[in-house]
Every structure is written in structure tokens, then in C-alpha cells.
XYZ file of C-alpha atoms in Angstrom:
203
model
C 1.566 6.627 -7.890
C 2.757 9.687 -5.954
C 0.458 12.628 -6.613
C 2.496 15.847 -6.659
C 1.882 19.118 -4.846
C -0.575 21.404 -6.595
C -2.286 18.699 -8.636
C -5.337 18.255 -6.412
C -8.119 20.550 -5.256
C -8.068 21.845 -1.686
C -11.074 19.765 -0.509
C -9.378 16.544 -1.695
C -6.087 17.509 -0.008
C -7.805 18.429 3.262
C -10.028 15.350 3.245
C -7.021 13.139 2.579
C -5.087 14.701 5.457
C -7.960 14.111 7.884
C -8.446 10.508 6.729
C -4.714 9.809 6.939
C -4.524 11.215 10.465
C -7.350 8.897 11.505
C -5.727 5.866 9.894
C -2.344 6.629 11.461
C -3.939 7.035 14.902
C -5.678 3.650 14.608
C -2.492 2.090 13.274
C -0.317 3.392 16.112
C -2.853 2.136 18.626
C -2.683 -1.368 17.134
C 1.124 -1.425 16.776
C 2.532 -3.436 19.670
C 6.234 -3.663 20.499
C 6.641 -7.088 18.878
C 5.614 -5.769 15.472
C 7.698 -2.590 15.430
C 10.677 -4.362 13.756
C 8.325 -5.798 11.117
C 6.838 -2.358 10.532
C 10.322 -0.910 10.124
C 11.366 -3.541 7.599
C 8.179 -3.127 5.559
C 8.443 0.663 5.640
C 12.012 0.372 4.333
C 10.913 -2.141 1.674
C 8.235 0.241 0.448
C 10.713 3.139 0.499
C 13.267 1.290 -1.638
C 10.831 -0.467 -4.004
C 8.963 2.703 -4.926
C 12.170 4.647 -5.619
C 12.659 2.727 -8.878
C 10.422 4.411 -11.461
C 9.836 3.006 -14.943
C 8.539 5.718 -17.336
C 5.425 4.851 -19.350
C 4.245 7.677 -21.601
C 3.715 10.859 -19.562
C 3.572 8.861 -16.320
C 5.737 6.286 -14.569
C 5.159 3.116 -12.569
C 6.923 1.483 -9.656
C 6.493 -1.309 -7.144
C 4.669 -0.448 -3.929
C 4.453 -3.634 -1.819
C 1.563 -2.185 0.169
C -0.377 -5.444 -0.039
C 2.383 -7.270 1.837
C 2.557 -4.453 4.388
C -1.173 -4.707 4.994
C -1.167 -8.495 5.294
C 1.592 -8.425 7.907
C 0.645 -5.258 9.787
C -3.083 -4.653 9.396
C -3.942 -1.103 10.470
C -0.305 -0.551 11.456
C 0.431 -0.320 7.729
C -0.812 3.282 7.916
C 2.026 4.662 10.066
C 4.588 2.377 8.386
C 3.739 3.550 4.872
C 3.338 7.156 6.040
C 6.942 7.176 7.252
C 8.143 5.848 3.888
C 6.159 8.485 1.994
C 7.378 11.264 4.294
C 11.031 10.314 3.782
C 10.558 10.115 0.014
C 8.931 13.553 -0.053
C 11.633 15.139 2.104
C 14.732 13.554 0.571
C 13.730 12.928 -3.051
C 10.795 15.221 -3.706
C 8.433 12.361 -4.604
C 4.858 13.486 -4.130
C 4.993 16.415 -1.744
C 4.207 17.528 1.782
C 0.800 19.092 1.083
C -0.433 15.878 -0.566
C 1.200 13.577 1.982
C -2.175 12.821 3.543
C -3.982 11.792 0.367
C -0.959 9.829 -0.856
C -0.915 7.964 2.456
C -4.619 7.145 2.173
C -4.297 6.020 -1.452
C -1.521 3.572 -0.557
C -2.295 2.548 3.034
C -6.078 2.135 2.811
C -5.774 -0.597 0.120
C -3.190 -2.273 2.360
C -5.693 -2.406 5.216
C -8.481 -3.578 2.897
C -6.202 -6.353 1.626
C -5.632 -7.482 5.216
C -9.358 -7.377 5.988
C -10.300 -9.394 2.913
C -7.426 -11.869 2.641
C -5.943 -12.000 6.168
C -8.017 -14.909 7.455
C -7.739 -16.781 4.166
C -3.949 -16.643 4.383
C -3.930 -17.746 8.027
C -5.968 -20.868 7.202
C -4.925 -23.825 5.084
C -1.459 -24.729 3.878
C 1.383 -22.282 3.247
C 0.903 -22.774 -0.504
C -2.789 -21.891 -0.252
C -1.823 -18.871 1.831
C 0.677 -17.841 -0.851
C -2.010 -18.010 -3.540
C -4.322 -15.791 -1.521
C -1.391 -13.515 -0.747
C -0.638 -13.166 -4.453
C -4.244 -12.266 -5.180
C -4.124 -9.789 -2.311
C -0.940 -8.226 -3.690
C -2.581 -7.631 -7.066
C -5.763 -6.374 -5.398
C -3.861 -3.783 -3.362
C -2.315 -2.281 -6.506
C -5.658 -2.235 -8.302
C -7.283 -0.529 -5.297
C -4.447 1.990 -5.047
C -4.715 2.945 -8.714
C -8.482 3.264 -8.326
C -8.087 5.626 -5.359
C -5.474 7.688 -7.213
C -7.843 7.899 -10.180
C -10.708 9.007 -7.913
C -8.472 11.624 -6.262
C -7.573 13.050 -9.662
C -11.131 12.865 -10.990
C -12.484 14.732 -7.932
C -10.021 17.539 -8.631
C -11.302 18.275 -12.140
C -12.366 16.732 -15.440
C -9.022 17.648 -16.995
C -7.406 14.902 -14.908
C -9.638 12.101 -16.247
C -7.229 11.012 -19.036
C -4.397 10.848 -16.487
C -6.607 8.861 -14.113
C -7.290 6.247 -16.794
C -3.613 6.079 -17.724
C -2.626 5.440 -14.099
C -4.805 2.323 -13.951
C -3.790 0.751 -17.262
C -0.098 1.554 -16.770
C -0.102 -0.394 -13.503
C -1.545 -3.645 -14.854
C 1.983 -5.143 -15.263
C 2.776 -3.972 -11.716
C -0.250 -5.905 -10.430
C 1.159 -9.118 -11.902
C 4.657 -8.517 -10.519
C 3.391 -7.641 -7.056
C 1.158 -10.722 -7.058
C 4.202 -12.941 -7.598
C 6.421 -11.127 -5.084
C 3.729 -10.982 -2.406
C 2.826 -14.628 -2.922
C 6.408 -15.804 -2.442
C 6.881 -13.508 0.565
C 3.739 -14.905 2.191
C 4.867 -18.467 1.458
C 8.176 -17.826 3.211
C 6.547 -16.030 6.143
C 3.955 -18.797 6.608
C 6.739 -21.377 6.819
C 9.111 -19.378 9.024
C 6.753 -17.375 11.275
C 3.095 -18.435 10.816
C 2.042 -16.717 14.051
C 2.258 -13.383 12.247
C -0.960 -14.257 10.438
C -2.718 -16.124 13.211
C -2.293 -13.140 15.523
C -3.007 -10.438 13.005
C -5.904 -11.900 10.987
C -9.127 -9.915 11.387
C -12.074 -11.671 13.004
């Protein structure tokens, strides 16, 4: 899911950097002191989960957990996921610094969209109902991320179209796994700290 340096055209890289800067600015503005520990934990969870790569053909897949980050943080998922991506690029060479912006957008924007679509649904009803919606949101975030990665590759040249298709189909098992993990995480959070969703749900 990490696009490497040199794979994308300059307009895509520049556009991604501008969009990421905007998302991070909005996210930092919405990040109050009470949610900084949550942002730190979710950034660390993303960092660790996406370090484990499973090779599939010429590509590889890994967990992302961006849906959970979006559901708990809203726009603040942008700076939280950016930090995780930056550390991975610096310490492990995943992705790269020139594509840090577009990688942030491809992972954080679906997180925010998941929050916008499923946030209120999770806040209402029983914890079990919230977990079901959370699971659907977790799968949706992966599907949206793969779609954005595919678009980023496709905009950089027709030669990347086969790779773009492979990215989507290779991540179908990841969608199912993230749905289960996100659903259980939401179930636990709804029972232990339901105010996270009541405060953060979009109106």
C-alpha cells in the first residue's frame, strides 16, 4: 500500500503533498488535548500493523487499521497516520519521502470518509450494532485506500494499470480481516468509553 519514490508522476506527487498538508492542518486544528493519547496509540498501531508484509505475486499486502483511526479521531487521523508513515519511511524505507504526501492522502482520506459515513451510525444503537457498522467501516476504508492507490498509479501512466488492478484484488482478504478487527475494537470501545463516539461523530 506504500507507493515508493519515483513511481508516480510529478503532478500526482505535488498534488498529494498539497492535499496532505491541508488534511494535516485541519486534523491538527481538531485535535484537542484529550485525544492526543488516543492519536498516539492509533499512530503506533498503524505503524506496527503495516510493518508486517505478506507477499502476493509482485506486490505485498499488510494491515492498515486506518478505518479504526478515522472512527476514533475523525480529521485528526491525518496527522496521526502521517507520523506513522513518516517514521516508516525514515527508519525502514517503506514508501519514501517524496511520496509521503500522496501516501498520507491515500491512507488518511479513507479514514476520514469512514468517520463521516459511519461515525453517527456507530454512536447510535447498541454496542453490538456499533460493532457491525464499525466492521463495515473497516472494510470500506481498505477498499477506498486501494481505490485511491490505484487512481494514483493510473494517473501516472498506463503502464501502471495492471499493478493498480492487482493492488485492489490482493487486498480483498485484508478487507475481511480489518472488518473483524475493527468491529471488535469498536465493540470494546463502545462498552468502555462510549463518549469517544458521541463527541466525535460528525453532525
